[in-house]
mmCIF file of C-alpha atoms in Angstrom:
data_model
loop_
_atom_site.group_PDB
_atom_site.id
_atom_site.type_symbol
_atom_site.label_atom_id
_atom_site.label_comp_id
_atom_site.label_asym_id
_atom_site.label_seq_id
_atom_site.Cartn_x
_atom_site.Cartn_y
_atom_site.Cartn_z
ATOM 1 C CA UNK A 1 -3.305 -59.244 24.751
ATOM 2 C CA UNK A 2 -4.039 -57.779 28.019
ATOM 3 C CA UNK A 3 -0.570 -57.075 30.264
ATOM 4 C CA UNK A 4 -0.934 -56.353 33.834
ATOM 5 C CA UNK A 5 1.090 -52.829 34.861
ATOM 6 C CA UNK A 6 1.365 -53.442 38.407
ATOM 7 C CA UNK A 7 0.995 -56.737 40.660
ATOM 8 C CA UNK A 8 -2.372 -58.800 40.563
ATOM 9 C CA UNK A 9 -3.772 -61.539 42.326
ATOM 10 C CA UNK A 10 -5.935 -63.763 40.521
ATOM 11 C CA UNK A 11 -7.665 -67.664 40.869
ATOM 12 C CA UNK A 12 -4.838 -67.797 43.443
ATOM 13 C CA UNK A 13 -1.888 -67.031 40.957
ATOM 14 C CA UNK A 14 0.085 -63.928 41.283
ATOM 15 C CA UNK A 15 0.698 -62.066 38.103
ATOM 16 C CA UNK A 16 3.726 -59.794 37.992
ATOM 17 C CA UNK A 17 4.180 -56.318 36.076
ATOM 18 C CA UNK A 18 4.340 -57.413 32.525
ATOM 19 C CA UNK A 19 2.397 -61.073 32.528
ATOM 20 C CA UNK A 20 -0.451 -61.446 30.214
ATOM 21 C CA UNK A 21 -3.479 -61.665 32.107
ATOM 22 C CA UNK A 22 -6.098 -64.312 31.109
ATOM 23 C CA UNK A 23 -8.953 -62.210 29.070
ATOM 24 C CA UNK A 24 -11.916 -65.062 29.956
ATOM 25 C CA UNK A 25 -13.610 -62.591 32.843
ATOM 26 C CA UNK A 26 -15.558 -60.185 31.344
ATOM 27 C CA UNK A 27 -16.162 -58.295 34.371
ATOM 28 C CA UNK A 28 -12.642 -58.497 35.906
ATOM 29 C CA UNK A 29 -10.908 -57.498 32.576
ATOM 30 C CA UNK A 30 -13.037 -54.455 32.911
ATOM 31 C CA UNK A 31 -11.832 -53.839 36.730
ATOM 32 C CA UNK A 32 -8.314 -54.189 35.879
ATOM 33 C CA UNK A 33 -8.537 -51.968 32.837
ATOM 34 C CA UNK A 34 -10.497 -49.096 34.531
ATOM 35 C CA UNK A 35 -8.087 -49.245 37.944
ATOM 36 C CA UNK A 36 -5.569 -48.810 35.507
ATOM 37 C CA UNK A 37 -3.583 -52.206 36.322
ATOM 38 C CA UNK A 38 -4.265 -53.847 33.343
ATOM 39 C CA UNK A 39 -3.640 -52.050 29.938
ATOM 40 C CA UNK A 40 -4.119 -54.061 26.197
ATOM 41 C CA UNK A 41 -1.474 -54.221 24.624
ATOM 42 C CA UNK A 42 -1.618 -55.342 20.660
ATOM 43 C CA UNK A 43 1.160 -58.215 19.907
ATOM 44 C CA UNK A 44 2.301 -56.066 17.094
ATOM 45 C CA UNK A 45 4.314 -53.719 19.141
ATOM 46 C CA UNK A 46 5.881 -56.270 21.246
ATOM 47 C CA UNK A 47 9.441 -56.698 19.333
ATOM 48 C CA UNK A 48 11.593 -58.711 21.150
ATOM 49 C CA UNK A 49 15.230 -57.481 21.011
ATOM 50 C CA UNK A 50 18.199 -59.801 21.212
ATOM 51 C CA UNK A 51 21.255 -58.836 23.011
ATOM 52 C CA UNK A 52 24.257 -60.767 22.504
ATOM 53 C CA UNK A 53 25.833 -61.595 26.415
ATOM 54 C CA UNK A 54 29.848 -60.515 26.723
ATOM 55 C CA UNK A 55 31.572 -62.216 29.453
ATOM 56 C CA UNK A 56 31.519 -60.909 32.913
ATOM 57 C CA UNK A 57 34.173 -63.417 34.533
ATOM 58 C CA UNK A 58 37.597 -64.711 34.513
ATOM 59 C CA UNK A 59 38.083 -66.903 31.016
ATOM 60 C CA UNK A 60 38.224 -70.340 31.502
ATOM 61 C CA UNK A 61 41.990 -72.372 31.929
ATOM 62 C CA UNK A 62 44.115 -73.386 34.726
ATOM 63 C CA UNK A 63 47.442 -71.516 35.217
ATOM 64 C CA UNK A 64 50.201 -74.057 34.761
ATOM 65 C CA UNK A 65 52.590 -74.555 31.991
ATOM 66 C CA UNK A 66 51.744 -75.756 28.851
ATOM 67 C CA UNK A 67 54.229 -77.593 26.541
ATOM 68 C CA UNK A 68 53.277 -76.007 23.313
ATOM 69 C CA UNK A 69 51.753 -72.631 24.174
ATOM 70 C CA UNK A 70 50.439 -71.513 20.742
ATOM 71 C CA UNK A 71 49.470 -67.917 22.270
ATOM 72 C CA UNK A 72 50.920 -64.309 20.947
ATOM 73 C CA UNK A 73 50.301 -62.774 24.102
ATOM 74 C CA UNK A 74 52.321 -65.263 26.205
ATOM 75 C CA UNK A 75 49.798 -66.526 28.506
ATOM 76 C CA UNK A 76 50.803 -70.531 29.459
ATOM 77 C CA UNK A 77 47.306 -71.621 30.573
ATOM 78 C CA UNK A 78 46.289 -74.996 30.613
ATOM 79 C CA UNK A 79 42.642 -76.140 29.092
ATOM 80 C CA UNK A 80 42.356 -72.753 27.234
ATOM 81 C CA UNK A 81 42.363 -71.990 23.611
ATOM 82 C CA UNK A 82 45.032 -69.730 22.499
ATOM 83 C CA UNK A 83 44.509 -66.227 21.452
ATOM 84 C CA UNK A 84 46.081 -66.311 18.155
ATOM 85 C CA UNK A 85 45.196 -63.224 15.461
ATOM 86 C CA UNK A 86 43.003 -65.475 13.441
ATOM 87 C CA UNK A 87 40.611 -66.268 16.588
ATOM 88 C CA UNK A 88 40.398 -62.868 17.314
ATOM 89 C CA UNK A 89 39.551 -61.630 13.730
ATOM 90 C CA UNK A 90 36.876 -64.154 13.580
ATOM 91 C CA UNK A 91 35.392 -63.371 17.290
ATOM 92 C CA UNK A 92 35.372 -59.559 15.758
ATOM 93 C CA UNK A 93 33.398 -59.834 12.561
ATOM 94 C CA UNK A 94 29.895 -59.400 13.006
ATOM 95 C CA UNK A 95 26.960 -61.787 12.352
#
């Protein structure tokens, strides 16, 4: 797979560091490659990793009172599921 290292313009389509370049010009794959914009890379190497996302904002729930409020911690939020021990051991195992 050829991967361009650095910004190209080609058949009027921009290709951005990373992209896989189309391999169908003999003459421009050879350009690319001896400018040292283009590189090969084999498909082998590329692992993709997979990283799990934590939450970056406020949790979800409007502040009111709730009538049964099942949380440990005290919060009375309305719309949000209580943070009882069992949630939390099951949110910390891993998978």
């Amino acid at each position: 797979m050829l991967k361009a290292k650095t910004t190209i313009l080609y058949n009027s389509r921009i290709y951005k560091p990373g992209s896989e370049l189309p391999a169908s010009n003999a003459a421009m794959v050879a350009a690319w490659t001896a400018a040292g914009t283009a590189v090969w890379v084999d498909d082998d190497a590329e692992k993709k990793t997979v990283v799990k996302a934590k939450l970056k904002t406020a949790e979800p729930g409007l502040a009111g009172k709730a009538l049964s409020s099942e949380a440990e911690d005290g919060d009375n939020l309305v719309g949000k599921v209580p943070k009882t021990t069992r949630r939390r051991k099951k949110q910390e195992t891993p998978v």
